[in-house]
PDB file of C-alpha atoms in Angstrom:
ATOM      1  CA  UNK A   1       1.407   6.634 -17.851  1.00 97.00           C
ATOM      2  CA  UNK A   2      -0.145   7.533 -14.605  1.00 97.00           C
ATOM      3  CA  UNK A   3       1.136  10.127 -12.111  1.00 96.00           C
ATOM      4  CA  UNK A   4       0.077  11.226  -8.966  1.00 92.00           C
ATOM      5  CA  UNK A   5       2.013  14.648  -7.840  1.00 88.00           C
ATOM      6  CA  UNK A   6       0.917  14.306  -3.952  1.00 81.00           C
ATOM      7  CA  UNK A   7       2.544  10.565  -3.683  1.00 76.00           C
ATOM      8  CA  UNK A   8       5.858  12.162  -2.544  1.00 70.00           C
ATOM      9  CA  UNK A   9       8.472  11.997  -5.079  1.00 81.00           C
ATOM     10  CA  UNK A  10       6.673  11.883  -8.346  1.00 86.00           C
ATOM     11  CA  UNK A  11       7.911  15.702  -9.640  1.00 88.00           C
ATOM     12  CA  UNK A  12       6.575  17.079 -13.377  1.00 90.00           C
ATOM     13  CA  UNK A  13      10.658  17.895 -13.135  1.00 93.00           C
ATOM     14  CA  UNK A  14      11.328  13.865 -12.702  1.00 93.00           C
ATOM     15  CA  UNK A  15       8.338  12.734 -14.800  1.00 94.00           C
ATOM     16  CA  UNK A  16       9.907  14.942 -17.712  1.00 94.00           C
ATOM     17  CA  UNK A  17      12.769  12.925 -17.310  1.00 95.00           C
ATOM     18  CA  UNK A  18      11.290   9.407 -17.798  1.00 96.00           C
ATOM     19  CA  UNK A  19       9.262  10.165 -20.656  1.00 96.00           C
ATOM     20  CA  UNK A  20      13.003  11.384 -22.540  1.00 96.00           C
ATOM     21  CA  UNK A  21      13.706   7.892 -21.527  1.00 96.00           C
ATOM     22  CA  UNK A  22      10.676   6.560 -22.701  1.00 96.00           C
ATOM     23  CA  UNK A  23      11.208   8.741 -26.258  1.00 95.00           C
ATOM     24  CA  UNK A  24      15.383   7.564 -26.585  1.00 95.00           C
ATOM     25  CA  UNK A  25      14.160   4.092 -25.934  1.00 95.00           C
ATOM     26  CA  UNK A  26      11.551   4.365 -29.020  1.00 95.00           C
ATOM     27  CA  UNK A  27       8.445   4.005 -26.796  1.00 95.00           C
ATOM     28  CA  UNK A  28       5.182   5.208 -27.636  1.00 95.00           C
ATOM     29  CA  UNK A  29       3.281   7.360 -25.307  1.00 96.00           C
ATOM     30  CA  UNK A  30      -0.258   7.252 -25.875  1.00 96.00           C
ATOM     31  CA  UNK A  31      -1.384   9.098 -22.792  1.00 95.00           C
ATOM     32  CA  UNK A  32      -0.509  10.744 -19.790  1.00 95.00           C
ATOM     33  CA  UNK A  33      -3.076  10.599 -16.781  1.00 96.00           C
ATOM     34  CA  UNK A  34      -2.418  12.959 -13.364  1.00 95.00           C
ATOM     35  CA  UNK A  35      -4.299  11.667 -10.656  1.00 94.00           C
ATOM     36  CA  UNK A  36      -6.089  12.117  -9.160  1.00 90.00           C
ATOM     37  CA  UNK A  37      -7.153  15.331 -10.661  1.00 92.00           C
ATOM     38  CA  UNK A  38      -7.666  13.078 -13.680  1.00 94.00           C
ATOM     39  CA  UNK A  39      -9.430   9.950 -13.277  1.00 95.00           C
ATOM     40  CA  UNK A  40      -8.255   6.558 -13.933  1.00 97.00           C
ATOM     41  CA  UNK A  41      -8.743   5.882 -18.043  1.00 97.00           C
ATOM     42  CA  UNK A  42     -11.254   2.757 -18.461  1.00 97.00           C
ATOM     43  CA  UNK A  43      -9.653  -0.750 -19.772  1.00 97.00           C
ATOM     44  CA  UNK A  44     -11.465   0.033 -22.855  1.00 97.00           C
ATOM     45  CA  UNK A  45      -9.309   3.341 -23.276  1.00 96.00           C
ATOM     46  CA  UNK A  46      -5.801   1.425 -23.197  1.00 97.00           C
ATOM     47  CA  UNK A  47      -7.726  -1.182 -25.646  1.00 96.00           C
ATOM     48  CA  UNK A  48      -9.041   1.587 -28.197  1.00 96.00           C
ATOM     49  CA  UNK A  49      -4.817   3.269 -27.812  1.00 95.00           C
ATOM     50  CA  UNK A  50      -3.836   0.087 -28.452  1.00 96.00           C
ATOM     51  CA  UNK A  51      -1.913   0.067 -25.298  1.00 97.00           C
ATOM     52  CA  UNK A  52      -0.051  -3.142 -24.044  1.00 97.00           C
ATOM     53  CA  UNK A  53       1.954  -0.875 -20.882  1.00 97.00           C
ATOM     54  CA  UNK A  54       0.717   1.021 -18.026  1.00 98.00           C
ATOM     55  CA  UNK A  55       3.253   2.981 -16.162  1.00 98.00           C
ATOM     56  CA  UNK A  56       2.297   3.483 -12.931  1.00 98.00           C
ATOM     57  CA  UNK A  57       4.924   6.415 -11.122  1.00 97.00           C
ATOM     58  CA  UNK A  58       2.835   7.219  -7.836  1.00 94.00           C
ATOM     59  CA  UNK A  59       2.918   5.752  -3.825  1.00 91.00           C
ATOM     60  CA  UNK A  60       1.617   3.072  -2.959  1.00 92.00           C
ATOM     61  CA  UNK A  61      -2.160   4.096  -2.403  1.00 91.00           C
ATOM     62  CA  UNK A  62      -2.556   4.902  -6.736  1.00 94.00           C
ATOM     63  CA  UNK A  63      -0.490   1.854  -6.990  1.00 96.00           C
ATOM     64  CA  UNK A  64      -3.185   0.042  -5.716  1.00 96.00           C
ATOM     65  CA  UNK A  65      -6.397   1.777  -7.553  1.00 96.00           C
ATOM     66  CA  UNK A  66      -4.871   0.929 -10.240  1.00 97.00           C
ATOM     67  CA  UNK A  67      -3.909  -2.637 -10.336  1.00 97.00           C
ATOM     68  CA  UNK A  68      -7.710  -3.061  -8.858  1.00 97.00           C
ATOM     69  CA  UNK A  69      -9.272  -1.550 -11.307  1.00 97.00           C
ATOM     70  CA  UNK A  70      -6.750  -2.882 -14.448  1.00 98.00           C
ATOM     71  CA  UNK A  71      -7.202  -6.554 -12.487  1.00 97.00           C
ATOM     72  CA  UNK A  72      -9.193  -8.689 -16.136  1.00 96.00           C
ATOM     73  CA  UNK A  73      -6.719  -6.247 -18.226  1.00 97.00           C
ATOM     74  CA  UNK A  74      -4.636  -8.336 -20.549  1.00 96.00           C
ATOM     75  CA  UNK A  75      -1.461  -5.549 -20.835  1.00 97.00           C
ATOM     76  CA  UNK A  76       1.278  -5.275 -18.216  1.00 98.00           C
ATOM     77  CA  UNK A  77       1.904  -2.394 -15.540  1.00 98.00           C
ATOM     78  CA  UNK A  78       5.362  -1.101 -14.651  1.00 98.00           C
ATOM     79  CA  UNK A  79       5.674  -0.217 -11.130  1.00 98.00           C
ATOM     80  CA  UNK A  80       7.834   2.832 -10.311  1.00 97.00           C
ATOM     81  CA  UNK A  81       8.739   4.620  -7.632  1.00 95.00           C
ATOM     82  CA  UNK A  82       6.890   7.768  -6.963  1.00 93.00           C
ATOM     83  CA  UNK A  83       5.504   7.586  -3.095  1.00 88.00           C
ATOM     84  CA  UNK A  84       7.280   7.500   0.600  1.00 81.00           C
ATOM     85  CA  UNK A  85       7.134   3.958   1.019  1.00 84.00           C
ATOM     86  CA  UNK A  86       6.939   2.114  -2.658  1.00 92.00           C
ATOM     87  CA  UNK A  87       6.956  -1.304  -0.540  1.00 92.00           C
ATOM     88  CA  UNK A  88       5.711  -2.846  -3.984  1.00 95.00           C
ATOM     89  CA  UNK A  89       8.615  -1.164  -6.581  1.00 96.00           C
ATOM     90  CA  UNK A  90      10.823  -1.899  -4.046  1.00 95.00           C
ATOM     91  CA  UNK A  91       9.400  -5.938  -3.978  1.00 94.00           C
ATOM     92  CA  UNK A  92       9.446  -5.840  -7.975  1.00 97.00           C
ATOM     93  CA  UNK A  93      13.050  -4.759  -8.731  1.00 97.00           C
ATOM     94  CA  UNK A  94      14.858  -4.225  -5.330  1.00 95.00           C
ATOM     95  CA  UNK A  95      16.418  -0.075  -3.867  1.00 94.00           C
ATOM     96  CA  UNK A  96      16.836   0.809  -8.108  1.00 95.00           C
ATOM     97  CA  UNK A  97      16.401   3.995  -9.451  1.00 93.00           C
ATOM     98  CA  UNK A  98      13.153   4.921 -11.478  1.00 95.00           C
ATOM     99  CA  UNK A  99      15.505   5.599 -14.348  1.00 95.00           C
ATOM    100  CA  UNK A 100      17.306   2.370 -14.258  1.00 96.00           C
ATOM    101  CA  UNK A 101      14.271   0.757 -13.646  1.00 97.00           C
ATOM    102  CA  UNK A 102      12.456   1.890 -17.358  1.00 97.00           C
ATOM    103  CA  UNK A 103      15.745   0.428 -19.444  1.00 96.00           C
ATOM    104  CA  UNK A 104      15.737  -2.717 -17.594  1.00 96.00           C
ATOM    105  CA  UNK A 105      12.141  -3.729 -17.862  1.00 96.00           C
ATOM    106  CA  UNK A 106      12.633  -2.422 -21.718  1.00 96.00           C
ATOM    107  CA  UNK A 107      16.058  -4.567 -22.232  1.00 94.00           C
ATOM    108  CA  UNK A 108      15.003  -7.933 -19.709  1.00 92.00           C
ATOM    109  CA  UNK A 109      11.588  -7.259 -17.434  1.00 92.00           C
ATOM    110  CA  UNK A 110       9.483  -9.962 -17.029  1.00 95.00           C
ATOM    111  CA  UNK A 111       5.325 -10.054 -16.175  1.00 96.00           C
ATOM    112  CA  UNK A 112       4.751 -11.780 -12.881  1.00 95.00           C
ATOM    113  CA  UNK A 113       1.344 -11.990 -10.698  1.00 96.00           C
ATOM    114  CA  UNK A 114       0.995 -10.531  -7.345  1.00 96.00           C
ATOM    115  CA  UNK A 115      -0.452 -11.825  -4.237  1.00 95.00           C
ATOM    116  CA  UNK A 116      -2.895  -9.855  -2.058  1.00 96.00           C
ATOM    117  CA  UNK A 117      -4.936  -9.415   0.890  1.00 97.00           C
ATOM    118  CA  UNK A 118      -8.511  -9.110   0.880  1.00 97.00           C
ATOM    119  CA  UNK A 119     -11.455  -8.418   2.950  1.00 96.00           C
ATOM    120  CA  UNK A 120     -14.845  -8.100   1.148  1.00 94.00           C
ATOM    121  CA  UNK A 121     -14.268  -5.992  -2.218  1.00 94.00           C
ATOM    122  CA  UNK A 122     -10.862  -4.360  -0.858  1.00 96.00           C
ATOM    123  CA  UNK A 123      -7.301  -4.971  -2.067  1.00 97.00           C
ATOM    124  CA  UNK A 124      -3.897  -4.548  -0.613  1.00 96.00           C
ATOM    125  CA  UNK A 125      -0.967  -5.401  -1.896  1.00 96.00           C
ATOM    126  CA  UNK A 126       1.107  -4.321   0.249  1.00 94.00           C
ATOM    127  CA  UNK A 127      -0.208  -4.637   3.495  1.00 92.00           C
ATOM    128  CA  UNK A 128      -3.294  -4.416   5.347  1.00 93.00           C
ATOM    129  CA  UNK A 129      -3.235  -2.433   9.096  1.00 90.00           C
ATOM    130  CA  UNK A 130      -6.339  -2.915  11.576  1.00 91.00           C
ATOM    131  CA  UNK A 131      -7.471  -1.570  14.407  1.00 85.00           C
ATOM    132  CA  UNK A 132      -7.637   1.820  16.394  1.00 81.00           C
ATOM    133  CA  UNK A 133      -4.289   2.856  15.771  1.00 72.00           C
ATOM    134  CA  UNK A 134      -4.730   2.823  12.293  1.00 67.00           C
ATOM    135  CA  UNK A 135      -5.802   6.604  13.041  1.00 63.00           C
ATOM    136  CA  UNK A 136      -2.010   7.232  13.070  1.00 60.00           C
ATOM    137  CA  UNK A 137      -2.628   7.145   9.673  1.00 62.00           C
ATOM    138  CA  UNK A 138      -4.066  11.248   9.322  1.00 57.00           C
ATOM    139  CA  UNK A 139      -0.992  12.297  11.866  1.00 54.00           C
ATOM    140  CA  UNK A 140       1.301  10.561   9.323  1.00 60.00           C
ATOM    141  CA  UNK A 141      -0.912  12.098   6.532  1.00 58.00           C
ATOM    142  CA  UNK A 142       0.171  15.966   8.644  1.00 49.00           C
ATOM    143  CA  UNK A 143       3.656  15.422   8.938  1.00 55.00           C
ATOM    144  CA  UNK A 144       4.341  14.495   5.068  1.00 59.00           C
ATOM    145  CA  UNK A 145       2.628  17.482   4.062  1.00 54.00           C
ATOM    146  CA  UNK A 146       4.131  19.382   6.347  1.00 59.00           C
ATOM    147  CA  UNK A 147       0.584  20.671   7.559  1.00 55.00           C
ATOM    148  CA  UNK A 148       1.895  21.183  11.164  1.00 57.00           C
ATOM    149  CA  UNK A 149      -1.888  22.738  13.236  1.00 63.00           C
ATOM    150  CA  UNK A 150      -3.703  19.386  11.089  1.00 59.00           C
ATOM    151  CA  UNK A 151      -0.739  17.374  12.944  1.00 55.00           C
ATOM    152  CA  UNK A 152      -1.299  18.155  16.670  1.00 64.00           C
ATOM    153  CA  UNK A 153      -4.964  17.464  16.537  1.00 66.00           C
ATOM    154  CA  UNK A 154      -4.240  14.298  14.504  1.00 56.00           C
ATOM    155  CA  UNK A 155      -1.876  13.777  17.295  1.00 60.00           C
ATOM    156  CA  UNK A 156      -4.709  14.309  20.072  1.00 64.00           C
ATOM    157  CA  UNK A 157      -7.378  12.125  17.991  1.00 62.00           C
ATOM    158  CA  UNK A 158      -5.207   9.579  17.466  1.00 57.00           C
ATOM    159  CA  UNK A 159      -4.017   9.311  21.053  1.00 56.00           C
ATOM    160  CA  UNK A 160      -7.691   8.522  21.694  1.00 57.00           C
ATOM    161  CA  UNK A 161      -8.181   6.154  19.456  1.00 63.00           C
ATOM    162  CA  UNK A 162      -5.614   4.129  20.405  1.00 59.00           C
ATOM    163  CA  UNK A 163      -6.741   3.573  23.828  1.00 59.00           C
ATOM    164  CA  UNK A 164     -10.410   2.698  22.475  1.00 60.00           C
ATOM    165  CA  UNK A 165     -11.375  -1.227  22.426  1.00 72.00           C
ATOM    166  CA  UNK A 166      -8.680  -3.024  20.687  1.00 82.00           C
ATOM    167  CA  UNK A 167      -9.934  -6.053  17.590  1.00 90.00           C
ATOM    168  CA  UNK A 168      -9.767  -9.745  17.631  1.00 91.00           C
ATOM    169  CA  UNK A 169      -8.292 -12.510  16.035  1.00 91.00           C
ATOM    170  CA  UNK A 170      -9.422 -15.499  14.989  1.00 91.00           C
ATOM    171  CA  UNK A 171      -6.914 -17.649  12.845  1.00 84.00           C
ATOM    172  CA  UNK A 172      -9.174 -21.271  12.309  1.00 78.00           C
ATOM    173  CA  UNK A 173      -7.531 -22.320  16.128  1.00 78.00           C
ATOM    174  CA  UNK A 174      -7.938 -19.960  18.375  1.00 76.00           C
ATOM    175  CA  UNK A 175      -9.093 -16.024  19.260  1.00 81.00           C
ATOM    176  CA  UNK A 176      -6.050 -13.677  20.395  1.00 78.00           C
ATOM    177  CA  UNK A 177      -6.801 -10.309  20.670  1.00 73.00           C
ATOM    178  CA  UNK A 178      -7.227  -7.705  21.802  1.00 78.00           C
ATOM    179  CA  UNK A 179      -5.402  -5.832  19.478  1.00 86.00           C
ATOM    180  CA  UNK A 180      -5.033  -2.101  18.935  1.00 82.00           C
ATOM    181  CA  UNK A 181      -3.359  -2.765  15.827  1.00 83.00           C
ATOM    182  CA  UNK A 182      -2.829  -5.544  13.093  1.00 90.00           C
ATOM    183  CA  UNK A 183      -0.509  -5.683  10.434  1.00 89.00           C
ATOM    184  CA  UNK A 184      -1.290  -7.760   7.274  1.00 94.00           C
ATOM    185  CA  UNK A 185       0.758  -9.145   4.343  1.00 94.00           C
ATOM    186  CA  UNK A 186       0.726 -11.087   1.493  1.00 94.00           C
ATOM    187  CA  UNK A 187       3.533 -13.965   1.396  1.00 88.00           C
ATOM    188  CA  UNK A 188       3.334 -16.878  -1.003  1.00 81.00           C
ATOM    189  CA  UNK A 189      -0.251 -17.275  -0.972  1.00 81.00           C
ATOM    190  CA  UNK A 190      -0.173 -16.495   2.902  1.00 91.00           C
ATOM    191  CA  UNK A 191      -1.657 -13.786   5.587  1.00 95.00           C
ATOM    192  CA  UNK A 192       1.187 -12.446   7.700  1.00 93.00           C
ATOM    193  CA  UNK A 193       0.620 -11.081  10.138  1.00 92.00           C
ATOM    194  CA  UNK A 194       1.925  -8.637  13.671  1.00 87.00           C
ATOM    195  CA  UNK A 195      -0.082  -7.650  16.706  1.00 87.00           C
ATOM    196  CA  UNK A 196       0.682  -4.928  18.936  1.00 82.00           C
ATOM    197  CA  UNK A 197      -0.989  -4.952  22.140  1.00 76.00           C
ATOM    198  CA  UNK A 198      -0.300  -1.798  24.203  1.00 66.00           C
ATOM    199  CA  UNK A 199       0.293  -2.672  27.294  1.00 65.00           C
ATOM    200  CA  UNK A 200       1.276   0.942  28.929  1.00 63.00           C
ATOM    201  CA  UNK A 201       1.727   4.712  28.202  1.00 62.00           C
ATOM    202  CA  UNK A 202       5.514   4.218  27.054  1.00 68.00           C
ATOM    203  CA  UNK A 203       4.360   0.828  25.021  1.00 66.00           C
ATOM    204  CA  UNK A 204       1.462   3.146  23.271  1.00 63.00           C
ATOM    205  CA  UNK A 205       3.792   6.253  22.824  1.00 66.00           C
ATOM    206  CA  UNK A 206       6.791   3.682  21.360  1.00 68.00           C
ATOM    207  CA  UNK A 207       3.599   2.859  18.520  1.00 62.00           C
ATOM    208  CA  UNK A 208       3.163   6.045  17.913  1.00 63.00           C
ATOM    209  CA  UNK A 209       6.695   6.595  17.180  1.00 68.00           C
ATOM    210  CA  UNK A 210       7.213   4.089  15.368  1.00 66.00           C
ATOM    211  CA  UNK A 211       4.078   4.750  12.784  1.00 61.00           C
ATOM    212  CA  UNK A 212       5.122   8.182  12.232  1.00 63.00           C
ATOM    213  CA  UNK A 213       8.651   7.006  11.237  1.00 62.00           C
ATOM    214  CA  UNK A 214       7.208   4.246   9.650  1.00 59.00           C
ATOM    215  CA  UNK A 215       7.798   0.661  10.896  1.00 60.00           C
ATOM    216  CA  UNK A 216       5.536  -0.385  13.561  1.00 55.00           C
ATOM    217  CA  UNK A 217       6.981  -3.742  13.899  1.00 57.00           C
ATOM    218  CA  UNK A 218       9.914  -2.460  15.905  1.00 59.00           C
ATOM    219  CA  UNK A 219       7.833  -1.659  17.984  1.00 57.00           C
ATOM    220  CA  UNK A 220       7.329  -4.020  21.839  1.00 57.00           C
ATOM    221  CA  UNK A 221       4.588  -6.905  22.347  1.00 64.00           C
ATOM    222  CA  UNK A 222       4.520  -7.767  18.953  1.00 73.00           C
ATOM    223  CA  UNK A 223       2.902 -11.300  18.119  1.00 79.00           C
ATOM    224  CA  UNK A 224       3.219 -12.745  14.694  1.00 81.00           C
ATOM    225  CA  UNK A 225       1.127 -15.518  12.982  1.00 85.00           C
ATOM    226  CA  UNK A 226       0.778 -16.841   9.574  1.00 88.00           C
ATOM    227  CA  UNK A 227      -2.597 -17.791   8.714  1.00 91.00           C
ATOM    228  CA  UNK A 228      -4.367 -18.592   4.998  1.00 90.00           C
ATOM    229  CA  UNK A 229      -7.022 -16.422   6.461  1.00 92.00           C
ATOM    230  CA  UNK A 230      -8.596 -14.642   9.373  1.00 94.00           C
ATOM    231  CA  UNK A 231     -11.573 -13.396  10.893  1.00 95.00           C
ATOM    232  CA  UNK A 232     -11.417 -10.129  12.075  1.00 95.00           C
ATOM    233  CA  UNK A 233     -14.210  -8.877  15.773  1.00 94.00           C
ATOM    234  CA  UNK A 234     -14.773  -5.844  17.162  1.00 88.00           C
ATOM    235  CA  UNK A 235     -16.857  -2.291  17.313  1.00 80.00           C
ATOM    236  CA  UNK A 236     -19.667  -2.574  14.615  1.00 83.00           C
ATOM    237  CA  UNK A 237     -17.136  -0.116  12.595  1.00 87.00           C
ATOM    238  CA  UNK A 238     -13.553  -2.334  12.191  1.00 90.00           C
ATOM    239  CA  UNK A 239     -11.049   1.243  11.375  1.00 87.00           C
ATOM    240  CA  UNK A 240      -8.489  -0.401   7.911  1.00 92.00           C
ATOM    241  CA  UNK A 241      -5.828   0.692   6.023  1.00 91.00           C
ATOM    242  CA  UNK A 242      -5.543  -1.074   2.803  1.00 94.00           C
ATOM    243  CA  UNK A 243      -1.705   0.322   1.377  1.00 92.00           C
ATOM    244  CA  UNK A 244      -2.461   3.430   3.401  1.00 85.00           C
ATOM    245  CA  UNK A 245      -6.219   3.993   1.945  1.00 87.00           C
ATOM    246  CA  UNK A 246      -8.833   4.729   5.114  1.00 86.00           C
ATOM    247  CA  UNK A 247     -11.639   2.285   5.097  1.00 91.00           C
ATOM    248  CA  UNK A 248     -13.905   1.251   7.430  1.00 91.00           C
ATOM    249  CA  UNK A 249     -15.359  -2.147   7.216  1.00 94.00           C
ATOM    250  CA  UNK A 250     -18.146  -4.391   9.499  1.00 94.00           C
ATOM    251  CA  UNK A 251     -17.241  -6.480  11.874  1.00 94.00           C
ATOM    252  CA  UNK A 252     -16.783  -9.925  11.884  1.00 95.00           C
ATOM    253  CA  UNK A 253     -13.999  -8.619   8.814  1.00 96.00           C
ATOM    254  CA  UNK A 254     -13.102 -12.093   6.973  1.00 96.00           C
ATOM    255  CA  UNK A 255      -9.151 -11.953   5.526  1.00 97.00           C
ATOM    256  CA  UNK A 256      -7.945 -13.759   3.170  1.00 96.00           C
ATOM    257  CA  UNK A 257      -4.825 -13.751   0.742  1.00 94.00           C
ATOM    258  CA  UNK A 258      -5.549 -13.550  -3.093  1.00 94.00           C
ATOM    259  CA  UNK A 259      -3.310 -13.115  -6.196  1.00 95.00           C
ATOM    260  CA  UNK A 260      -3.737 -10.798  -8.722  1.00 96.00           C
ATOM    261  CA  UNK A 261      -4.426 -11.512 -12.609  1.00 97.00           C
ATOM    262  CA  UNK A 262      -2.551  -7.923 -13.750  1.00 98.00           C
ATOM    263  CA  UNK A 263       0.693  -8.658 -14.488  1.00 98.00           C
ATOM    264  CA  UNK A 264       3.105  -6.383 -13.086  1.00 98.00           C
ATOM    265  CA  UNK A 265       6.796  -6.176 -15.304  1.00 98.00           C
ATOM    266  CA  UNK A 266       9.891  -6.866 -12.426  1.00 97.00           C
ATOM    267  CA  UNK A 267      13.461  -6.612 -13.096  1.00 96.00           C
ATOM    268  CA  UNK A 268      14.713  -8.769  -9.974  1.00 93.00           C
ATOM    269  CA  UNK A 269      13.835 -12.536  -9.493  1.00 83.00           C
ATOM    270  CA  UNK A 270      10.577 -13.355  -7.075  1.00 65.00           C
ATOM    271  CA  UNK A 271      13.232 -14.417  -4.182  1.00 58.00           C
TER     272      UNK A 271
END
């Protein structure tokens, strides 16, 4: 069982309650990892301990790190919603409570590979955000941890970067741009892209507010594109967020779709 208490809702008390369900259902817990305080176990550790399932009770960023590391492992992972957004957990289980997910997974869960967005060695199972507006991630983290002094500083930096040079998008047919942010999600072997252009002060303010509150797609002036792969160009280093984790990409950056080798236990059908 891998948890991250700082993700949002994976508290020690909730972890203990989930472990009680394991015991109730006769499941043997082979080990516990508190990430990032503890490093993620290696696949060889799982093989030695005869582990067949890894439970990830954490947010999307921690789930991403584990899913990438264990992509070649022959076991399965069970993702429980332990973060703030829990996008991947909702795709696999709907809005079900973590305790009910464990029961359903043990009774009728089915393994499923999952699509992802990738650029170089980086993957996003939920979403990839590229462009100057990705700088708002620091402000959002400050809100999560109620670090209001840090929030003021992060907002100033994000606001300045929002007005810096945007990114351009080439989808194989024509170049589009310059966008302040691209939200790219995996969808059945395709990339679903929402591209935002800030035309002035009010649009940028709306972008900042929607990003802080969780869904900047609700902001105005959004273009929607669907493509198998795209090339993003911009400054020499392009600000990007892979499932919320910050990365700087070299321009031009090729973004494509893929499907995991790792099997995820699902309790709802793919539709």
